[in-house]
Amino acid sequence: GAVVSQHPSWVICKSGTSVKIECRSLDFQATTMFWYRQFPKQSLMLMATSNEGSKATYEQGVEKDKFLINHASLTLSTLTVTSAHPEDSSFYICSARQTSLLYEQYFGPGTRLTVT
Amino acid sequence: AQRVTQPEKLLSVFKGAPVELKCNYSYSGSPELFWYVQYSRQRLQLLLRHISRESIKGFTADLNKGETSFHLKKPFAQEEDSAMYYCALGGSNYKLTFGKGTLLTVNP
């Protein structure tokens, strides 16, 4: 149980275009989903917290207009990287938290974004 | 501000040797601490949570509030333990702050 999927697993896009990444909790309802960014050989950096039905909360330094987050249902959150630039190339990981469990997060497999 | 420090980027041991991965934290409240593991080409998964005081795959971790530490230990390392290990601290709004991780290599 407690599986989180991400789609796509990798994507290549051209500079200036937008790309959407989906995060789904497959067998549980996720009140909260988190979006992280991971640079090569570095730790996870929290970008934003997404609560179902409300606006996402972004961490300091993360551009909310660039990284649009939508959490329309208890099983789906999306991250849209708008007007992508090569510096946005990274590994994006989502996680989901079950309502009944306080801090426990289940992680998706990640999405590799390459902007050319 | 909360912070998690994992002082070792890399740790290499031989199979059967004891292993200790260090984690120190900084937090003003009562901490909720976790160890996550990421095996090669796999997603991050929860290994241990301090509150349950459990032993998973032979690993244990004890919260030492005096030393603000939550070191991960295993008495006899196995090759399959080779992975990236992250210490994480729970904060407000159920957010997790991760350390930079320690890459453990267990040599045969």
Coordinates of C-alpha atoms in Angstrom, one line a residue:
Chain A
G1 CA 0.0 0.0 0.0
A2 CA 0.8 3.7 0.0
V3 CA 2.1 4.0 -3.5
V4 CA 2.8 7.3 -5.2
S5 CA 3.3 7.6 -8.9
Q6 CA 4.7 10.4 -11.1
H7 CA 4.2 11.0 -14.7
P8 CA 6.2 11.4 -16.8
S9 CA 9.3 9.7 -15.5
W10 CA 11.4 11.9 -17.8
V11 CA 10.8 14.7 -20.1
I12 CA 12.8 16.8 -22.5
C13 CA 11.4 20.2 -23.5
K14 CA 12.6 23.3 -25.4
S15 CA 13.5 26.5 -23.6
G16 CA 10.4 28.7 -23.3
T17 CA 7.9 25.9 -23.2
S18 CA 5.9 24.7 -20.3
V19 CA 5.8 21.2 -18.9
K20 CA 3.4 19.5 -16.5
I21 CA 4.3 16.8 -14.0
E22 CA 1.6 14.7 -12.3
C23 CA 1.8 13.2 -8.9
R24 CA -0.8 10.6 -7.9
S25 CA -1.5 8.7 -4.7
L26 CA -2.7 5.4 -5.9
D27 CA -4.2 3.7 -2.9
F28 CA -4.8 6.4 -0.3
Q29 CA -6.1 9.9 0.0
A30 CA -3.4 12.5 0.4
T31 CA -4.4 15.7 2.1
T32 CA -1.0 17.1 1.6
M33 CA 1.5 16.7 -1.2
F34 CA 5.0 18.0 -1.3
W35 CA 7.2 18.9 -4.2
Y36 CA 10.9 18.6 -4.0
R37 CA 13.8 19.4 -6.3
Q38 CA 17.0 17.3 -6.2
F39 CA 20.2 18.4 -7.9
P40 CA 22.8 15.8 -8.8
K41 CA 24.4 14.3 -5.7
Q42 CA 22.6 16.7 -3.5
S43 CA 19.8 16.4 -1.0
L44 CA 16.1 17.1 -1.6
M45 CA 15.0 20.7 -1.5
L46 CA 11.4 21.4 -0.6
M47 CA 9.8 23.6 -3.1
A48 CA 6.2 23.8 -2.0
T49 CA 3.5 22.2 0.1
S50 CA 0.2 21.5 -1.6
N51 CA -3.0 21.0 0.2
E52 CA -6.1 19.7 -1.5
G53 CA -8.5 22.5 -2.5
S54 CA -6.3 25.4 -1.4
K55 CA -3.3 27.3 -2.7
A56 CA 0.1 25.9 -2.4
T57 CA 2.6 27.3 0.0
Y58 CA 6.0 28.0 -1.5
E59 CA 9.3 27.9 0.2
Q60 CA 11.4 31.0 0.3
G61 CA 13.2 31.6 -3.0
V62 CA 10.8 29.5 -5.1
E63 CA 9.0 31.4 -7.8
K64 CA 5.3 30.7 -7.5
D65 CA 4.6 32.0 -11.0
K66 CA 7.2 29.8 -12.5
F67 CA 6.3 26.6 -10.6
L68 CA 2.5 26.4 -10.7
I69 CA 1.1 23.8 -8.4
N70 CA -2.5 22.5 -8.4
H71 CA -4.0 20.0 -6.0
A72 CA -7.5 19.5 -7.3
S73 CA -8.3 16.2 -5.7
L74 CA -7.1 14.1 -2.8
T75 CA -5.2 11.9 -5.1
L76 CA -3.7 14.2 -7.7
S77 CA -1.3 17.2 -7.6
T78 CA 0.4 18.7 -10.6
L79 CA 3.5 20.8 -11.0
T80 CA 3.8 23.0 -14.1
V81 CA 7.1 24.5 -14.9
T82 CA 6.3 27.5 -17.0
S83 CA 8.6 29.1 -19.6
A84 CA 11.2 26.6 -18.8
H85 CA 14.9 27.4 -19.0
P86 CA 17.9 25.2 -19.0
E87 CA 18.6 26.0 -15.3
D88 CA 15.2 24.4 -14.5
S89 CA 16.6 21.1 -15.6
S90 CA 16.5 18.9 -12.5
F91 CA 15.0 15.9 -10.8
Y92 CA 11.6 16.7 -9.4
I93 CA 10.1 14.5 -6.7
C94 CA 6.7 14.6 -5.1
S95 CA 5.6 13.0 -1.9
A96 CA 2.2 12.5 -0.3
R97 CA 1.1 12.5 3.3
Q98 CA -1.8 10.4 4.5
T99 CA -4.3 12.3 6.6
S100 CA -4.1 9.8 9.5
L101 CA -0.3 9.8 9.7
L102 CA 1.4 12.9 11.0
Y103 CA 4.8 13.2 9.3
E104 CA 5.1 10.1 7.2
Q105 CA 5.5 10.9 3.6
Y106 CA 5.5 8.5 0.6
F107 CA 7.6 9.4 -2.3
G108 CA 7.1 9.2 -6.0
P109 CA 9.9 7.9 -8.2
G110 CA 10.7 11.3 -9.5
T111 CA 10.7 13.1 -12.9
R112 CA 13.8 14.0 -14.7
L113 CA 13.3 17.3 -16.6
T114 CA 15.8 18.4 -19.2
V115 CA 15.4 21.8 -20.8
T116 CA 17.3 22.3 -24.1
Chain B
A1 CA 15.4 27.6 12.1
Q2 CA 15.5 23.9 11.9
R3 CA 18.5 22.2 10.4
V4 CA 19.7 18.7 9.9
T5 CA 23.4 18.0 9.6
Q6 CA 24.9 14.8 8.2
P7 CA 28.6 15.3 8.5
E8 CA 29.7 12.4 6.3
K9 CA 29.0 12.6 2.6
L10 CA 30.6 9.2 2.0
L11 CA 31.0 6.2 4.3
S12 CA 32.7 3.0 3.3
V13 CA 32.8 -0.1 5.4
F14 CA 33.5 -3.8 4.9
K15 CA 30.8 -6.4 5.1
G16 CA 30.2 -7.6 8.7
A17 CA 31.6 -4.4 10.2
P18 CA 29.6 -2.1 12.3
V19 CA 28.3 1.1 10.7
E20 CA 27.1 4.4 12.2
L21 CA 25.7 7.2 10.1
K22 CA 25.7 10.4 12.0
C23 CA 22.8 12.9 12.1
N24 CA 22.6 16.1 14.2
Y25 CA 19.7 18.4 14.3
S26 CA 18.7 21.9 15.4
Y27 CA 15.1 22.5 16.4
S28 CA 13.5 24.5 19.1
G29 CA 10.6 22.2 19.7
S30 CA 10.2 18.5 20.4
P31 CA 11.7 16.8 17.4
E32 CA 10.2 14.2 15.1
L33 CA 13.1 12.5 13.4
F34 CA 13.3 10.0 10.6
W35 CA 15.8 8.1 8.5
Y36 CA 15.0 7.6 4.8
V37 CA 16.9 5.4 2.4
Q38 CA 17.3 5.5 -1.3
Y39 CA 18.7 2.4 -3.0
S40 CA 20.2 2.7 -6.5
R41 CA 17.6 3.7 -9.0
Q42 CA 14.8 3.5 -6.5
R43 CA 12.6 6.0 -4.8
L44 CA 13.1 7.4 -1.4
Q45 CA 11.6 5.2 1.3
L46 CA 11.1 5.5 5.0
L47 CA 13.5 3.4 7.0
L48 CA 13.0 4.4 10.6
R49 CA 11.0 6.8 12.7
H50 CA 12.3 7.7 16.1
I51 CA 8.9 7.6 17.7
S52 CA 8.3 4.0 17.1
R53 CA 11.8 2.9 18.4
E54 CA 11.8 0.0 16.0
S55 CA 14.5 -1.9 14.3
I56 CA 14.3 -2.2 10.5
K57 CA 16.7 -4.4 8.5
G58 CA 18.9 -4.5 11.5
F59 CA 19.1 -0.7 11.8
T60 CA 18.4 1.2 14.9
A61 CA 18.5 4.9 15.8
D62 CA 18.2 6.5 19.2
L63 CA 17.2 10.1 19.7
N64 CA 19.7 11.8 22.1
K65 CA 18.1 15.2 23.0
G66 CA 21.2 16.2 25.0
E67 CA 23.5 15.8 22.0
T68 CA 20.7 16.7 19.5
S69 CA 21.6 13.6 17.6
F70 CA 19.8 10.7 15.9
H71 CA 22.6 8.5 14.6
L72 CA 21.7 5.4 12.6
K73 CA 23.5 2.2 13.6
K74 CA 23.8 -1.4 12.4
P75 CA 26.1 -3.9 14.1
F76 CA 26.9 -5.9 11.0
A77 CA 26.7 -4.2 7.6
Q78 CA 25.6 -6.2 4.6
E79 CA 26.3 -5.4 0.9
E80 CA 22.7 -4.8 0.3
D81 CA 22.8 -1.9 2.8
S82 CA 24.7 0.1 0.2
A83 CA 22.5 3.1 -0.5
M84 CA 22.0 6.8 0.2
Y85 CA 20.7 7.6 3.7
Y86 CA 19.0 10.8 4.6
C87 CA 18.1 12.0 8.0
A88 CA 15.0 14.1 8.2
L89 CA 13.4 16.4 10.8
G90 CA 9.6 17.1 10.9
G91 CA 8.6 20.7 11.3
S92 CA 5.6 22.9 11.0
N93 CA 2.8 21.9 8.6
Y94 CA 4.3 18.4 8.5
K95 CA 7.2 19.5 6.3
L96 CA 10.4 17.5 6.4
T97 CA 13.8 19.0 6.4
F98 CA 16.4 16.6 5.0
G99 CA 20.1 16.4 5.6
K100 CA 22.4 16.3 2.7
G101 CA 22.7 12.5 2.9
T102 CA 25.4 10.0 3.4
L103 CA 26.3 7.5 0.7
L104 CA 27.1 4.2 2.4
T105 CA 29.1 1.6 0.5
V106 CA 29.5 -1.8 2.0
N107 CA 32.4 -3.6 0.4
P108 CA 32.6 -7.4 0.2

